[in-house]
Short mmCIF file of C-alpha atoms in Angstrom, two decimals:
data_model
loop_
_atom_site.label_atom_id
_atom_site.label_comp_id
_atom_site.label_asym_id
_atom_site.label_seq_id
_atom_site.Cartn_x
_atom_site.Cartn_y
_atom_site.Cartn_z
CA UNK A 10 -17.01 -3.62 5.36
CA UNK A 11 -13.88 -5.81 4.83
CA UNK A 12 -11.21 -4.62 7.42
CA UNK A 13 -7.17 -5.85 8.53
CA UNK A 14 -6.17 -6.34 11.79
CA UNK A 15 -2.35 -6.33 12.73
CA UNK A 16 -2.29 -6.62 16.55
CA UNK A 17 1.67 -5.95 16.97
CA UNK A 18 2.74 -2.29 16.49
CA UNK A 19 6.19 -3.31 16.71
CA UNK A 20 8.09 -6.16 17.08
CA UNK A 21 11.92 -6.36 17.70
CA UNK A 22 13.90 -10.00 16.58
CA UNK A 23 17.68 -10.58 17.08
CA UNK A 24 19.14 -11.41 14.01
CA UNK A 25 18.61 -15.02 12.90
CA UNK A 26 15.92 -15.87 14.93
CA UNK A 27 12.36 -17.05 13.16
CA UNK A 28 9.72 -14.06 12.80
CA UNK A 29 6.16 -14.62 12.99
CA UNK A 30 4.33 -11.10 11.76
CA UNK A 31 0.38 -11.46 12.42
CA UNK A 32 -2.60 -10.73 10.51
CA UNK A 33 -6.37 -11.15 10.89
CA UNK A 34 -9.31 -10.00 8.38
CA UNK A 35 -12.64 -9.12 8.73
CA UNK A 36 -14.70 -9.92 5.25
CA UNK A 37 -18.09 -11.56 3.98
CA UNK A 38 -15.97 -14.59 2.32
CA UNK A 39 -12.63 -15.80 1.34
CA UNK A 40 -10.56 -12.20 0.19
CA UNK A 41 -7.84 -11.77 -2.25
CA UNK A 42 -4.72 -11.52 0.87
CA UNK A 43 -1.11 -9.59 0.32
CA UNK A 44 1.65 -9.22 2.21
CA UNK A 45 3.61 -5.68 1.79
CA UNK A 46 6.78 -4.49 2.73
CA UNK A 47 8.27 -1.18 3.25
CA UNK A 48 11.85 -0.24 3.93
CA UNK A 49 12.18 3.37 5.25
CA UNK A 50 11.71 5.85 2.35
CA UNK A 51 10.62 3.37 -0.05
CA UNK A 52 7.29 2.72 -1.48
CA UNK A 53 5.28 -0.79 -0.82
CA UNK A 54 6.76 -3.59 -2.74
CA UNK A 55 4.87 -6.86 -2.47
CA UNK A 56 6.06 -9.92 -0.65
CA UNK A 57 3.70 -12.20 -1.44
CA UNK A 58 -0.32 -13.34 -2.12
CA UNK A 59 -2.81 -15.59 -1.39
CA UNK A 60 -5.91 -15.44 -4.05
CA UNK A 61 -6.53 -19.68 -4.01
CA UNK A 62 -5.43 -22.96 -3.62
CA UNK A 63 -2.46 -24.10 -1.57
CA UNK A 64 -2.64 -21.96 1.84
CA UNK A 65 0.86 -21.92 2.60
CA UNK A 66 2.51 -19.44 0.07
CA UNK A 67 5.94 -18.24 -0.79
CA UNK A 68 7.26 -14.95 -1.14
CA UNK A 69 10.34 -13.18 -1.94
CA UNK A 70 13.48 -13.00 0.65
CA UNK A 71 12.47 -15.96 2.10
CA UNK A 72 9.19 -15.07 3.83
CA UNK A 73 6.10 -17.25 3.79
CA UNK A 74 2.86 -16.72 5.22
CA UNK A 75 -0.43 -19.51 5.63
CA UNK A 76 -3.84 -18.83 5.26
CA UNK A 77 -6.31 -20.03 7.78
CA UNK A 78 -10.06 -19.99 7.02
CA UNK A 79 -10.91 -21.23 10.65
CA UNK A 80 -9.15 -17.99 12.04
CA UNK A 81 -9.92 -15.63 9.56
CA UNK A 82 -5.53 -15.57 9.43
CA UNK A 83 -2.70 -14.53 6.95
CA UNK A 84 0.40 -14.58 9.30
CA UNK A 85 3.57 -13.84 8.04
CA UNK A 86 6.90 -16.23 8.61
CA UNK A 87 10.64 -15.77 8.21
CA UNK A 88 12.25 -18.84 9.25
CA UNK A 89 15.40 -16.61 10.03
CA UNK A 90 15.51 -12.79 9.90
CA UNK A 91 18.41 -10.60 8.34
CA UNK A 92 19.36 -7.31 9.43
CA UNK A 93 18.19 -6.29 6.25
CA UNK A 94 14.54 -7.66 6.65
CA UNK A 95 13.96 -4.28 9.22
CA UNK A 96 11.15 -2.58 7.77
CA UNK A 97 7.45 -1.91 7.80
CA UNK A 98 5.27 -4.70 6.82
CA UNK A 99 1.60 -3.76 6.02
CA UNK A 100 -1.20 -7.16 5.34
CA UNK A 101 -3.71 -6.50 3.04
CA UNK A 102 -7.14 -7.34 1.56
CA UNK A 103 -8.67 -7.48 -1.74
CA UNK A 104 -12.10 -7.47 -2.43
CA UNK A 105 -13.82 -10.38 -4.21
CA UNK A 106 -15.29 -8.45 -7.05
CA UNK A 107 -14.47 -5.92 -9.56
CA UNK A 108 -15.44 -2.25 -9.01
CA UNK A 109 -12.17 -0.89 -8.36
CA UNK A 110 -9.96 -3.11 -6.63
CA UNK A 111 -9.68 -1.38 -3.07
CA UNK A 112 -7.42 -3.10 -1.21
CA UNK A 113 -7.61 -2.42 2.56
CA UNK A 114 -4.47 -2.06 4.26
CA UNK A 115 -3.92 -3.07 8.18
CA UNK A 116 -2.39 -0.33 10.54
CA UNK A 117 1.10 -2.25 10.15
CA UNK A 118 4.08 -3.99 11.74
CA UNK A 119 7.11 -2.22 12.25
CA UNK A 120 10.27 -4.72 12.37
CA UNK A 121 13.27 -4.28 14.15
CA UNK A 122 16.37 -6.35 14.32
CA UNK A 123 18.78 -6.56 16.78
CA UNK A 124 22.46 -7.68 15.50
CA UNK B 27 13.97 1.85 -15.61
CA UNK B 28 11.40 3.00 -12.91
CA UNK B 29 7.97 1.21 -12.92
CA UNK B 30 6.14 3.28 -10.82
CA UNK B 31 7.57 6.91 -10.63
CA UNK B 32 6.14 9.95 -8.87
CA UNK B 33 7.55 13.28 -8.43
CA UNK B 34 8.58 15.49 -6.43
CA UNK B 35 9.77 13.14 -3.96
CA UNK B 36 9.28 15.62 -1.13
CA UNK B 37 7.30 18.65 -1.38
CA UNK B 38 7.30 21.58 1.59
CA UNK B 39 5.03 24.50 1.20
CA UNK B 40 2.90 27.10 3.14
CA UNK B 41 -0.55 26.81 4.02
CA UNK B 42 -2.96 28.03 1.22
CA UNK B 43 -0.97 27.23 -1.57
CA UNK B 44 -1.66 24.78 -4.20
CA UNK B 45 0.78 21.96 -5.41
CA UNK B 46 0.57 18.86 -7.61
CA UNK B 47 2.26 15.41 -7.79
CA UNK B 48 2.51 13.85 -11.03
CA UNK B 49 2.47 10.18 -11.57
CA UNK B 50 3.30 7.94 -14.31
CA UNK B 51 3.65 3.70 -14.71
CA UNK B 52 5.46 2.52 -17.77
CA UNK B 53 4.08 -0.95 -16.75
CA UNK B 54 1.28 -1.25 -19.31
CA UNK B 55 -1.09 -1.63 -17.06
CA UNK B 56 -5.07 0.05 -16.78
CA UNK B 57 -5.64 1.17 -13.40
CA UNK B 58 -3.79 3.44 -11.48
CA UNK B 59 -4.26 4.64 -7.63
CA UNK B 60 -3.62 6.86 -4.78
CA UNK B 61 -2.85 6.11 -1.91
CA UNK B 62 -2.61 8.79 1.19
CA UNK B 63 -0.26 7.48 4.46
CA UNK B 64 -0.56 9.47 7.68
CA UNK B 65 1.81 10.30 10.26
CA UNK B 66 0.93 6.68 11.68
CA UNK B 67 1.74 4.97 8.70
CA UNK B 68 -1.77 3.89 7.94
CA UNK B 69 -2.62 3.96 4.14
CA UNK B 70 -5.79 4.55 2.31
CA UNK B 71 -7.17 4.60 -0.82
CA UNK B 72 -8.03 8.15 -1.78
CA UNK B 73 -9.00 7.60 -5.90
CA UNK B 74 -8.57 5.36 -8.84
CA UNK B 75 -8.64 5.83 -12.45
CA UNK B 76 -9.46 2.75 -15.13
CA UNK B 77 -8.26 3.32 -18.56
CA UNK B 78 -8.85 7.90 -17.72
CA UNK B 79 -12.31 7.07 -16.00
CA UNK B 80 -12.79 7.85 -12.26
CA UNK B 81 -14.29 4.34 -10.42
CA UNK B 82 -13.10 5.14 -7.07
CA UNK B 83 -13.46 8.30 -5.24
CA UNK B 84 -13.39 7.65 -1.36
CA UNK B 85 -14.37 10.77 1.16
CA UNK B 86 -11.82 12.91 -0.19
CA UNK B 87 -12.16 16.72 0.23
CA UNK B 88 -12.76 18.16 -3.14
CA UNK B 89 -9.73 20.24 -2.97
CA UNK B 90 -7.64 16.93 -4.22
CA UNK B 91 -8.49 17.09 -7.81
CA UNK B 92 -6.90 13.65 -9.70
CA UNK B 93 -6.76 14.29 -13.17
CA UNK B 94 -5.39 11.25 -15.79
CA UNK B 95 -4.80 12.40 -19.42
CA UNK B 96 -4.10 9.15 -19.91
CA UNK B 97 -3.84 6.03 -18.77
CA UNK B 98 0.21 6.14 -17.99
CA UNK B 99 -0.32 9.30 -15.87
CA UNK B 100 -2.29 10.00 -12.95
CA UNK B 101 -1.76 13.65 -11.73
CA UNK B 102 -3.01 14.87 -7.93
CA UNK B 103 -3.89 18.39 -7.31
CA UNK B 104 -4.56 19.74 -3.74
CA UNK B 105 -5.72 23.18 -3.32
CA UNK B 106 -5.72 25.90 -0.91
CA UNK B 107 -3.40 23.23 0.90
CA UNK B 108 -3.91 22.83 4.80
CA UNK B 109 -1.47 21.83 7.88
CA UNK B 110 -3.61 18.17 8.08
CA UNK B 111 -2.64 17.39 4.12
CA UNK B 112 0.97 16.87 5.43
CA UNK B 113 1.38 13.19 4.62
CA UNK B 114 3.35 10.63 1.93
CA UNK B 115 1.11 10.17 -1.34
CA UNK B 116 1.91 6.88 -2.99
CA UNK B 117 0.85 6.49 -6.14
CA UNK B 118 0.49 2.62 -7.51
CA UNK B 119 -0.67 0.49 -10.85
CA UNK B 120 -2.46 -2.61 -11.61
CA UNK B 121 -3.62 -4.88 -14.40
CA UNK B 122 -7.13 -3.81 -14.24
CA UNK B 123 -9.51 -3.04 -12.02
CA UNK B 124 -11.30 -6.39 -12.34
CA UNK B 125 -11.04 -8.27 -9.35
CA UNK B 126 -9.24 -7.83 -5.78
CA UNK B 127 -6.61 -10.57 -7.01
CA UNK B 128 -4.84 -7.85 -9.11
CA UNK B 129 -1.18 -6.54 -7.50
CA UNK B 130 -0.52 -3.06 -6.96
CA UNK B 131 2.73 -1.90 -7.75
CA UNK B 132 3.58 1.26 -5.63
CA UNK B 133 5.58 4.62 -6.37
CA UNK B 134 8.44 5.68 -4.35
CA UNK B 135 6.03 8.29 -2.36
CA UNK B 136 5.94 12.01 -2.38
CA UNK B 137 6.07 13.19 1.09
CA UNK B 138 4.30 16.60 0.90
CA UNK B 139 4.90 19.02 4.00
CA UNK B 140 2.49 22.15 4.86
CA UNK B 141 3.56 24.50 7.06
#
């Protein structure tokens, strides 16, 4: 069974400093990968995806994240965080085939940002 | 104009009582979800609907009843409601159902409260 692993419950930045947010999977091949973010009282918007190709990828509010086969790794990056950027982020994995489209979430990162 | 919109946004009622959360996605789109997040913020697929048909029903107990008249709405019923169903319900929409590489987009959440 596919599964997400974020290792850091929380993790506190000061304002403009770079952000690293990780995330490891557990799957049979190569998954669909997402990056979501939720502010507090919102619902899940996406930041960005990895389904092929280049393994760096770009996202909205200037967050990347690179895919590494070798460490079964979809880490998020934020080369400098705003105070806005505090929020939840959740990784997540979609399967390869049809039948549904379960993604399965990790347990989540909550930000916080020190002014 | 909302994509994804849910109501109520928060929901508090007694034990033993029945409620429902209504859904709808003005997106176009042929799949529709929903998504249960604990008190830990972890998130999990409960059911999914393709075009009104059922195709995912995870170990739910059958006192959540989904029901989609069509494919715009996805309704959730809980019955005889119990303190352990406290919890946000996010409701979300995709393409299809096809593949993993399809991207949810999520409601603002109903956070339902049973006292």
């Amino acid at each position: 069974a596919q599964s997400v692993t974020q290792p850091d419950i929380h993790i506190t930045v000061s304002e403009g400093a770079s952000l690293e947010l990780r995330c490891n999977y557990s799957y049979g091949a190569t998954p669909y990968l997402f990056w979501y973010v939720q502010s507090p009282g919102q619902g899940l918007q996406l930041l960005l995806k990895y389904f092929s190709g280049d393994t760096l990828v770009q996202g909205i509010k200037g967050f990347e994240a690179e895919f590494k086969r070798s460490q079964s790794s979809f880490n998020l990056r934020k080369p400098s965080v705003h105070w806005s950027d505090a929020a939840e982020y959740f990784c997540a994995v979609g399967p390869l085939g049809g039948g549904g489209n379960k993604l399965t979430f990790g347990t989540g990162t909550q930000l916080k940002v020190e002014l | 104009d909302t994509a994804v919109s849910q109501t109520p946004k928060y929901l508090v009622t007694q034990m033993g009582n029945d409620k429902s959360i209504k859904c709808e996605q003005n997106l176009g789109h042929d799949t529709m979800y929903w998504y249960k997040q604990d008190s830990k913020k972890f998130l999990k697929i409960m059911f999914s609907y393709n075009n009104k048909e059922l195709i995912i029903n995870e170990t739910v107990p059958n006192r959540f009843s989904p029901k989609s008249p069509d494919k715009a709405h996805l309704n959730l019923h809980i019955n005889s409601l119990e303190l352990g169903d406290s919890a946000v319900y996010f409701c979300a929409s995709s393409r299809d159902a096809t593949t993993g590489a399809n991207v949810l987009t999520f409601g603002a959440g109903s956070r339902l409260t049973v006292l």
